[in-house]
XYZ file of N, CA and C in Angstrom:
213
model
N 99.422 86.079 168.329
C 99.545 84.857 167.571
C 100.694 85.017 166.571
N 101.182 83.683 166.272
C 102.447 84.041 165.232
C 102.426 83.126 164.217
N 103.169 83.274 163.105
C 103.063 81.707 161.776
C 104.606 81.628 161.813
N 104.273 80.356 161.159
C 105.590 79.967 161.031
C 105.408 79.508 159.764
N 106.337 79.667 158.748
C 106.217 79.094 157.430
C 107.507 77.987 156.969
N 107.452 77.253 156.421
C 108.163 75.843 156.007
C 108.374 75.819 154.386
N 108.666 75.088 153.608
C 108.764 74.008 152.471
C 109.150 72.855 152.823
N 107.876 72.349 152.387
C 108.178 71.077 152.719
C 108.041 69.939 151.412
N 108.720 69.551 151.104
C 109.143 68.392 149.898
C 108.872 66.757 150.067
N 107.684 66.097 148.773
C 107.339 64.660 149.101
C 105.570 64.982 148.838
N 105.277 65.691 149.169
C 103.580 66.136 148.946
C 103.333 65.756 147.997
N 102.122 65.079 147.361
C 101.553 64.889 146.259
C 99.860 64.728 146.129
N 99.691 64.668 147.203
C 97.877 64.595 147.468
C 96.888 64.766 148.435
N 96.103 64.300 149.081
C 95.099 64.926 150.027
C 95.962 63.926 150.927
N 96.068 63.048 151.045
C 96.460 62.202 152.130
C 97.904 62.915 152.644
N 98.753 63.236 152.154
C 99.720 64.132 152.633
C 99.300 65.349 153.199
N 98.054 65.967 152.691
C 97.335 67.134 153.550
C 97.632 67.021 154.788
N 96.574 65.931 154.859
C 95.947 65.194 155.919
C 96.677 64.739 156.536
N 97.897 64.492 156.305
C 99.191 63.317 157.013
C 99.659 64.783 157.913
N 100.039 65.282 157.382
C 101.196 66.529 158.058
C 100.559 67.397 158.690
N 98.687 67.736 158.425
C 97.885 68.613 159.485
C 97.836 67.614 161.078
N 97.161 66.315 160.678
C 97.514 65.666 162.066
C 98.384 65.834 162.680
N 99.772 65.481 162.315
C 100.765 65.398 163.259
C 101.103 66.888 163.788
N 101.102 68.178 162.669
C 101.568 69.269 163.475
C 100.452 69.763 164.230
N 99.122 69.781 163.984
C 97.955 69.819 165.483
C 98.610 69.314 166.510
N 99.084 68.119 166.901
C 99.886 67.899 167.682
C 100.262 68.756 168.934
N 101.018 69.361 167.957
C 101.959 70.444 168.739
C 101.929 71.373 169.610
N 102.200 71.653 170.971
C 101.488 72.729 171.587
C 101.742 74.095 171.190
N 100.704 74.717 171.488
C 100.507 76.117 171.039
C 99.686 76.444 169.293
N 99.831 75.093 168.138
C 99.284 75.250 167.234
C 97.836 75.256 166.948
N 96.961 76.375 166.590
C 95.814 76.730 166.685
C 95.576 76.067 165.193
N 96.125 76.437 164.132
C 95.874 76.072 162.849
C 97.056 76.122 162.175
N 96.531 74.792 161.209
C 97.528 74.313 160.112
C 96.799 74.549 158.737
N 97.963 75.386 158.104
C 97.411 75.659 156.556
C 98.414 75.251 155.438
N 98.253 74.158 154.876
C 98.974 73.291 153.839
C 98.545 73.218 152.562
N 99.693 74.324 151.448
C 99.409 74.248 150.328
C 100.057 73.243 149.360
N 99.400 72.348 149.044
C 99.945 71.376 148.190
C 100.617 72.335 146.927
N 100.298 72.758 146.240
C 100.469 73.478 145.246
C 102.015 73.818 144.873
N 102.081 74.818 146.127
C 103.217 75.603 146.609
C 104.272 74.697 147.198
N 103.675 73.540 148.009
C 104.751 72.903 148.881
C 105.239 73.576 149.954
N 103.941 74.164 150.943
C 104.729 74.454 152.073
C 103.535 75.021 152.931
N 103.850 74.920 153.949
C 102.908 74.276 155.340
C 103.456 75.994 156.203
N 102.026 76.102 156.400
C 102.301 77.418 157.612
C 101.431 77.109 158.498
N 102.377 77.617 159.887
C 101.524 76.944 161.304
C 100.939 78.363 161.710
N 100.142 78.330 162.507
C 99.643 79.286 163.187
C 99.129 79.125 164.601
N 99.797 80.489 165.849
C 99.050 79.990 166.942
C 100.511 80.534 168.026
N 100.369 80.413 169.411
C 101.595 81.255 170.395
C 102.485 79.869 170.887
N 103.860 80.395 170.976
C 104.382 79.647 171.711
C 105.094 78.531 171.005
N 105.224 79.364 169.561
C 105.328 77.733 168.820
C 106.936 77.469 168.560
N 107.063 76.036 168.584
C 108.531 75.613 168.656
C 108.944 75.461 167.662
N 109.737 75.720 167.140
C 110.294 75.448 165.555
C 110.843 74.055 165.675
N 111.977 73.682 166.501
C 112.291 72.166 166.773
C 110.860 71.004 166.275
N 109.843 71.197 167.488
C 108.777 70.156 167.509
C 107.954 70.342 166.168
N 107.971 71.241 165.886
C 107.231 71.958 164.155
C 107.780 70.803 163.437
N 108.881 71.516 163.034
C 109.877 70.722 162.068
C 109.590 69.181 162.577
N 109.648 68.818 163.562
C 109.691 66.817 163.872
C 108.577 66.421 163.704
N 107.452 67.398 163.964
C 106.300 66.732 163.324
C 105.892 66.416 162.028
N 106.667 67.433 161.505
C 106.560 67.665 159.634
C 107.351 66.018 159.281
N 108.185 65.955 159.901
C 109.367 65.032 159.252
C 108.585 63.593 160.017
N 107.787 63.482 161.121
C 107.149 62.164 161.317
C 106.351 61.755 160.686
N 105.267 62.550 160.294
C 104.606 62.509 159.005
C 105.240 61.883 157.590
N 106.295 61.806 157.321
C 107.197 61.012 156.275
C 107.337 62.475 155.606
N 107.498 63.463 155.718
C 108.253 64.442 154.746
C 109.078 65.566 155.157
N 110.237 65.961 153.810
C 110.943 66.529 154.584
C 110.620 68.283 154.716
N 111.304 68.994 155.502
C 111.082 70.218 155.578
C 111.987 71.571 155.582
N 111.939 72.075 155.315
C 113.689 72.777 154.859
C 113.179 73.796 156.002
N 114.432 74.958 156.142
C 114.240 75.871 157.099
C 113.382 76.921 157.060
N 112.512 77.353 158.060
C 111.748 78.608 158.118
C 111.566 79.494 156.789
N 110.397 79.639 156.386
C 110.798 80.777 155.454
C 109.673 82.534 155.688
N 110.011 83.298 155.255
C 109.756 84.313 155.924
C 108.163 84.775 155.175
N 107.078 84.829 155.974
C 106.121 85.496 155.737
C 105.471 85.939 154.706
């Protein structure tokens, strides 16, 4: 299994939780989504995972997401 970690910018409450876990479940290969409001930044977890479709799901959700960040 692998994570992938993000910042992602625009978060402000549960509904943004909730907005950006839907859409990156989505994604194939994502087992779990863990989104810290706090921090501002979303780590995926799970095989096979695409950074492209990651990132487009983050950004369909209405927010943006800067590049990978490391572990």
């Amino acid at each position: 299994m692998t994570q992938k970690h993000y910042n992602v910018t625009g978060m402000s409450c549960g509904h943004c939780v909730a907005s950006i876990t839907e859409e990156v479940r989505e994604v194939a290969g994502v087992s779990e989504v863990v989104v810290d409001l706090a921090a501002n930044t979303v780590t995926v977890h799970g095989t096979g995972l695409d950074d492209e479709r990651l990132r487009a799901a983050i950004v369909e959700a209405g927010y943006e997401v800067g590049d990978p960040v490391p572990a």
